[in-house]
Steps between C-alpha positions, in 0.01 A plus 500: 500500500811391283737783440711370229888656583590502145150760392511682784887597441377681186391772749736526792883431544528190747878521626445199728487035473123437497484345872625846620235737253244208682585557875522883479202538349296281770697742743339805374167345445465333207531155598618233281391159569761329271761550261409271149783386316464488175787327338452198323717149435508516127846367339522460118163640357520753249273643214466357144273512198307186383591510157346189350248297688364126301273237645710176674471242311423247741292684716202655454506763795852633468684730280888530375602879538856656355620760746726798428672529831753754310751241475650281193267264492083497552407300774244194483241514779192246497205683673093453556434846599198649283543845539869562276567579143739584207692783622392578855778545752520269780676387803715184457681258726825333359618241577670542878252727559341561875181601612363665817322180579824297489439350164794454318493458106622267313554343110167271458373280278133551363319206318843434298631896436724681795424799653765752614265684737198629639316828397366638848202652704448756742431196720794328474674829562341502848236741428144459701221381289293794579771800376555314173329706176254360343613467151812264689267305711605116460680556263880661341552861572534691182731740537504897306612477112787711574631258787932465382540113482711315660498726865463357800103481638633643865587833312202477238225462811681661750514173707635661790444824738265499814172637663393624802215356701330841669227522721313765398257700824183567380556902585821487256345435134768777379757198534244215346706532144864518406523863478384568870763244634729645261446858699558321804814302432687862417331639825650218693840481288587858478463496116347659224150400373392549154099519375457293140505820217161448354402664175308384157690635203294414213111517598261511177132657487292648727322291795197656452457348172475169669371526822242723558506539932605374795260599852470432823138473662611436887822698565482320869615180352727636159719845555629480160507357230726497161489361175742460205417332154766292316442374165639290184539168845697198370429269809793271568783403696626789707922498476684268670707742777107650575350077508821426734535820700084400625546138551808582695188732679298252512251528262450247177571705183157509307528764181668764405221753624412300784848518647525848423203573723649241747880655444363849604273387793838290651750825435280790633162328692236630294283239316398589154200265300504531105116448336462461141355838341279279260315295795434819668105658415497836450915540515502624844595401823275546837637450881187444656315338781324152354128434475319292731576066420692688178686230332881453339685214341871542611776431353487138628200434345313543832169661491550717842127686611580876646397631771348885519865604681730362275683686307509387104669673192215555241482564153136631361319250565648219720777415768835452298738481825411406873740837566808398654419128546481305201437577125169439285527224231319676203728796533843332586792467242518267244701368195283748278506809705617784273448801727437511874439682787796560821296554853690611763295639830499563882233315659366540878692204629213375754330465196697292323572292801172395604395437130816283460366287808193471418550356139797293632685684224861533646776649193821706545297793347239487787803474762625797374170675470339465848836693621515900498703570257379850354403621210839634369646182385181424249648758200883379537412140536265530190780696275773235599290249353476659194864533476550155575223393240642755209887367636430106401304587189135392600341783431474917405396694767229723403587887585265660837270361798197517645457541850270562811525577889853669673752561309708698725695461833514750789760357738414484875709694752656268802714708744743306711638623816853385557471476882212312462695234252726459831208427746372242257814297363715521826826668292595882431499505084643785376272746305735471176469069505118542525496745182721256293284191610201647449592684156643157444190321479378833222256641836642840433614639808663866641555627845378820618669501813265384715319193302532307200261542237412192269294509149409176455534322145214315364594178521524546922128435547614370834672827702220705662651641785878572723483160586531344174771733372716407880424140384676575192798669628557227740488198295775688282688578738485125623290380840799255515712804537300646780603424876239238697419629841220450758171658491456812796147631613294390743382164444157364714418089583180424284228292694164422501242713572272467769188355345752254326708416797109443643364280255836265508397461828144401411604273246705360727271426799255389240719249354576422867142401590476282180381735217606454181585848278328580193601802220190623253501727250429860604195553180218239487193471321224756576260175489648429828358742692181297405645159560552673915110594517618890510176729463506718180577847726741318709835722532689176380359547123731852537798350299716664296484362133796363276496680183700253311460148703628182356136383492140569667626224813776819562334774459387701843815556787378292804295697796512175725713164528174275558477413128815425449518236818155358393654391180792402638276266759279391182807410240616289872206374556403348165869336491435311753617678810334409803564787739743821472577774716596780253586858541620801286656850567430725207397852424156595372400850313278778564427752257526859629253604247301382193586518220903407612701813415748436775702233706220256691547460906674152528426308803679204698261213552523128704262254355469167656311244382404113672287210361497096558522437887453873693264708632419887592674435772843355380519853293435692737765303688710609257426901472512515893854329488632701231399849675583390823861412377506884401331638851197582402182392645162547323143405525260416266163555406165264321515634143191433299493671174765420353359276154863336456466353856231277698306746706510304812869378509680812407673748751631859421853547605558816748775667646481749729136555357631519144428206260777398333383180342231191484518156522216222523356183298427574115157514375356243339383734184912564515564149564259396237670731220793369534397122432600386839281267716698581863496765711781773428651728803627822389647803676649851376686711707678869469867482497551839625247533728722188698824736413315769704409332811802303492676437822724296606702614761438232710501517888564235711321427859607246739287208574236546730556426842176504661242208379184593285164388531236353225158554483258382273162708382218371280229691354216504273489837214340496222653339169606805334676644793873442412790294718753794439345742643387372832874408510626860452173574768641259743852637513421832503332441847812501698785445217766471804397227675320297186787348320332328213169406390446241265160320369487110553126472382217580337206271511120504335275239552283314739431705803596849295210723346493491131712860387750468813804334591697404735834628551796434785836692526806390755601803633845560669614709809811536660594827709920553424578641852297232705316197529114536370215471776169286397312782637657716211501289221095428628406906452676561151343161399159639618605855330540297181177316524301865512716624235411257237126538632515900389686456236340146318196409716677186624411281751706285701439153401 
């Protein structure tokens, strides 16, 4: 926001250079980004009146003007400008003359006839193209009737003076105008700040006569709302100290009632709109909610459809104002307006924001609007335009108002405990600086000897509690000014925690054994669950369900990785990719109950997924590597019901008789839904089950000394009778002398009966304390052999 020095000096005493007034301000919390000078190059331009202007004649698009500079003689000046005529007042250059663009002026000759000068623009007096008023645009500025002749410009357009460049926070609208800053330049300066006196001294009629009600329909989104009625408008150029004192603002001078409204929003914050009484049906005004796909042409021209939460400004019949946003174009001012209506109103600023964004309708108004500012500001704001409009002569206010919603103010109580001031800011403020800071700022304060008690004003929508008001006193009394010193308490090392520190791990031994990471989206597709052959009561289809998902693809929280990996495999596989090993660590969701009325159970899960050149066998490989690296040992088990897997090539995953995950060959209905013509290896394993049987404290054994013995056994079992568990039968026979049993073959064929195989295990003894006799190794063999007779019905081969 620009905070022109010169306007807001009308309302506080600055004793200070403007770099100064700019750095103690950012230091108690109003922070300027830049200090705007002003000041203009302009040497030898003053003001004179065209008295005579005649065609050139010997050229068709230029004029011959007399000038009375106030001087002996009229000055000849040889122009093209359209916009001048007998008797305006205007800007020249004489001869000698410099401009702030470095142009320097000189005697010239025109098509045979000299010219002593140049009449000038706001352009070449360095103004931007987009603050110039419209009545000057490319073309001579035409200055006031009762302009003296002969001054200099610099004095006439107060070519000089400088702005601040503040950075307003979004919880601080109270400083988002001239007036606000104005309150906090005395509170930083130690002087005195004075309000604008605001009164109407000659109102005419009665409002009611004119306008026959203002009401508000949704007091959510409008708190109040006030209207005034001026009549007898003559729309036209607003004065020049009021055109210059808003370009200097930033804002392009429009007319006279526009930059009244403008003037008022800039000085005090509060936006005001002005209809025209004779486009409004049924003279009244309406703050209400709009109608569904409702429709208004804006100001712009822009035919903007409503939706049902938007707030609009209505008169009888129609939308005249989307409120706080942007005017209606059948009810704005015009050249012919002869009596309208002044709005000013609190809106809900949510409201106001999230219309603004949604129409792409960005103004000063609606900046100012989706702020809390309070209601208070709407009557004073309202009456100062009136003043203003009755002051310049563009209008007679009419006498009374209508208004709905609050119209008072009951100031909230915030107590402030001194000691507590001390804890927070680090430095011992005496109770008597805290009362002048804080009455400073007009939060009336008093002591009662054991707290300070604050009422706070209206336009402090931002202090709610002790903190705020300790914020306050400290940024008076200057952080700069307070001591820097270390932080005390107990302070704790932040790490990991131990499923985290576990699954770096994973990903790390993963990576190690040549898997690549993958990261999915946590919600999916319901349709997946489908896609993975899951039966219709399977506990998978118990997902919790996105209320508001970016699209039907997003709209259920994941209760398994397998989806996501398939896809991954599939958007691989149809690029081209040959062969991936692929993995992914992510959490899945379990609803505690349905429907979700609390927090779901979230779950770590390690998916791994294979295609191109593996096997069962190189996953499982992979699992046994990854808990082994942990200590854990498992076994697993023939699972065969599991739709998302093939039923012969799929083993449950146990630990200590607990499952704690699957892995096996895809299906091919799985396969199949997923468009892929290879076979797919998939596992999915419970994080925290492998935190809880974690174990690795390692011990260490020296090598053996005594020699071990190998022994081979063969035997024929029918086909369903699984490998694993004869292993776990064999070592359980005498686990201290059998070191290891692994299987070398199975075989079916010639020689075998159809429905049996073949199947031969090395098995490994060695005794730790002694060398192994044959006789020995013979009777566990033999114990073995009748084992897997009882247990399987095997036969030696």
């Amino acid at each position: 926001m620009l905070v022109p020095i010169k306007w807001m000096s009308q309302y506080v005493d600055i004793n200070t250079d403007d770099k100064t007034l700019a750095d103690k301000l950012t230091l108690t919390g109003s922070h300027v980004d830049a200090v705007i000078d002003y000041n203009k190059e302009v040497i030898n331009v003053k003001t004179g009146k065209i008295l005579e202007i005649k065609q050139h004649p010997n050229a068709d698009k230029l004029v011959v003007t007399q000038i009375d500079i106030n001087e002996a003689e009229p000055v000849q000046i040889i122009t093209g400008a359209k916009n001048i005529s007998e008797g305006d007042i205007v800007p020249v250059s004489l001869e000698g003359a410099v401009l702030p663009n470095g142009l320097k002026i000189k005697k010239t000759n025109f098509r045979g006839l000299p010219s002593y000068g140049m009449m000038v623009s706001y352009e070449e007096l360095g103004f931007e193209d987009k603050l110039i008023p419209k009545e000057s645009r490319d073309g001579i500025i035409i200055l006031p009737k009762d302009t003296p002749l002969g001054k200099d410009i610099k004095e006439v357009l107060e070519l000089n003076g400088s702005a601040l460049e503040v950075e307003v926070t979004f919880n601080r609208p109270d400083c988002l105008n001239i007036v606000g800053m104005a309150r906090e330049t005395a509170a930083t300066l130690g002087t005195k700040f004075k309000f604008p006196e605001i009164s109407v001294k000659n109102e005419q009629g009665d409002i009611k006569d004119y306008l026959n009600a203002v009401e508000i329909e949704d007091e959510d989104l409008c708190s109040r709302f006030y209207a005034k009625v001026i009549k007898d408008i003559k729309i036209g150029p607003s004065p020049l100290w009021m055109q210059r004192t808003l370009m200097d603002a930033g804002m392009r001078p429009i007319s006279n009632i526009v930059d009244v409204t403008n003037y008022v929003m800039l000085e005090l914050g509060q936006p005001l709109h002005a209809y025209d009484l004779e486009a409004l049906e049924g003279r009244k005004l309406v703050a209400r909610r709009a109608k569904k796909d409702e429709k208004i042409v804006t100001i712009d021209q822009t035919e903007r459809i409503l939706k049902e939460n938007m707030l609009v400004i209505a008169d009888a019949e129609k939308p005249a104002c989307i409120a706080g946003v942007m005017g209606g174009f059948n009810s704005e001012i015009s050249d012919d307006t002869k009596v309208m209506v002044l709005e000013s109103a609190n809106f809900n600023p949510k409201s106001i924001r999230e219309t603004s964004k949604k129409l792409g309708m960005r103004s000063e108004a609606s900046a100012r609007n989706e702020k809390p500012m309070g209601h208070m500001m709407v009557e004073l704001a309202s009456l100062r335009a009136c003043q203003l409009i009755e002051m310049i002569g563009a209008g007679t206010v009419v006498g009374g108002y209508l208004e709905a919603g609050k119209n008072d103010y009951d100031a909230p109580i915030v107590t402030l405990r001194p000691y507590r001031s001390e804890m927070l800011l680090g430095v011992d403020i005496p109770v008597e600086d805290m009362l002048k800071s804080l009455n400073t700022l007009e939060i009336e304060s008093t002591f009662d000897g054991e707290k300070i008690i604050s009422k706070i004003p209206y336009f402090r929508t931002d202090i709610e509690q002790e903190a705020d008001l300790i914020e306050e006193v400290g940024r008076l009394y200057g952080f700069e000014n307070i001591e820097s010193k270390p932080l005390t308490g107990s302070t704790r090392v932040g790490r990991k925690s131990e499923i985290r520190l576990l699954e770096d791990d994973m990903k790390t031994i993963a990576c190690g054994m040549g898997l690549y990471e993958i990261t999915t989206y946590s919600f999916i597709s319901p349709k997946t669950y489908d896609n993975i052959c899951a039966p219709a009561d399977s506990p998978l289809r118990n997902y919790v369900k996105i209320l508001n998902p970016l699209g039907e693809d997003f709209s259920s929280m994941r209760t398994t990785l397998i989806p996501n990996m398939m896809e991954v495999i599939q958007r691989n596989s149809n690029r081209g990719v040959d062969d991936a090993k692929l993995f992914e660590i992510g959490s899945i969701f379990i609803p505690k109950s349905q429907p979700v009325t609390e927090e779901p159970y979230e779950k770590q899960k390690l998916c791994i997924g294979m295609y191109g050149n593996y096997d069962f066998y190189d996953l499982k490989g992979i699992v046994e590597g990854i808990l082994s690296r942990f200590g854990i040992k498992s076994s697993i088990k023939a699972v065969k019901d599991n739709s998302t897997f093939h039923p012969g090539r799929t083993a449950g995953l146990f630990i200590n008789d607990e499952l704690v995950g699957i892995y096996g060959e895809a299906s091919h209905q799985t396969i199949e839904n997923y468009g892929l013509d290879h076979k797919v290896y998939i596992a999915e394993i419970d994080v925290e089950k492998i935190l809880e049987n974690k174990n690795t404290e390692w011990k260490y054994e020296a090598l053996p000394k005594y020699p071990s013995m190998v022994r081979d056994i063969a035997v024929i079992v029918k086909d369903e009778v699984l490998a694993g568990e004869m292993e776990e039968e064999i070592k359980n026979v005498n686990p201290h002398l059998i070191e290891s049993v692994k299987l070398f073959d199975v075989y079916k064929g010639e020689h075998i009966e159809e429905g049996y195989k073949s199947t031969a295990f090395s098995v490994t003894y060695r005794n730790k304390e002694r060398t192994l006799k044959d006789k020995e190794v013979e009777n566990i063999h033999n114990k073995i052999l009748q084992v897997l007779n009882k247990k399987f019905e095997a036969t030696l081969r």
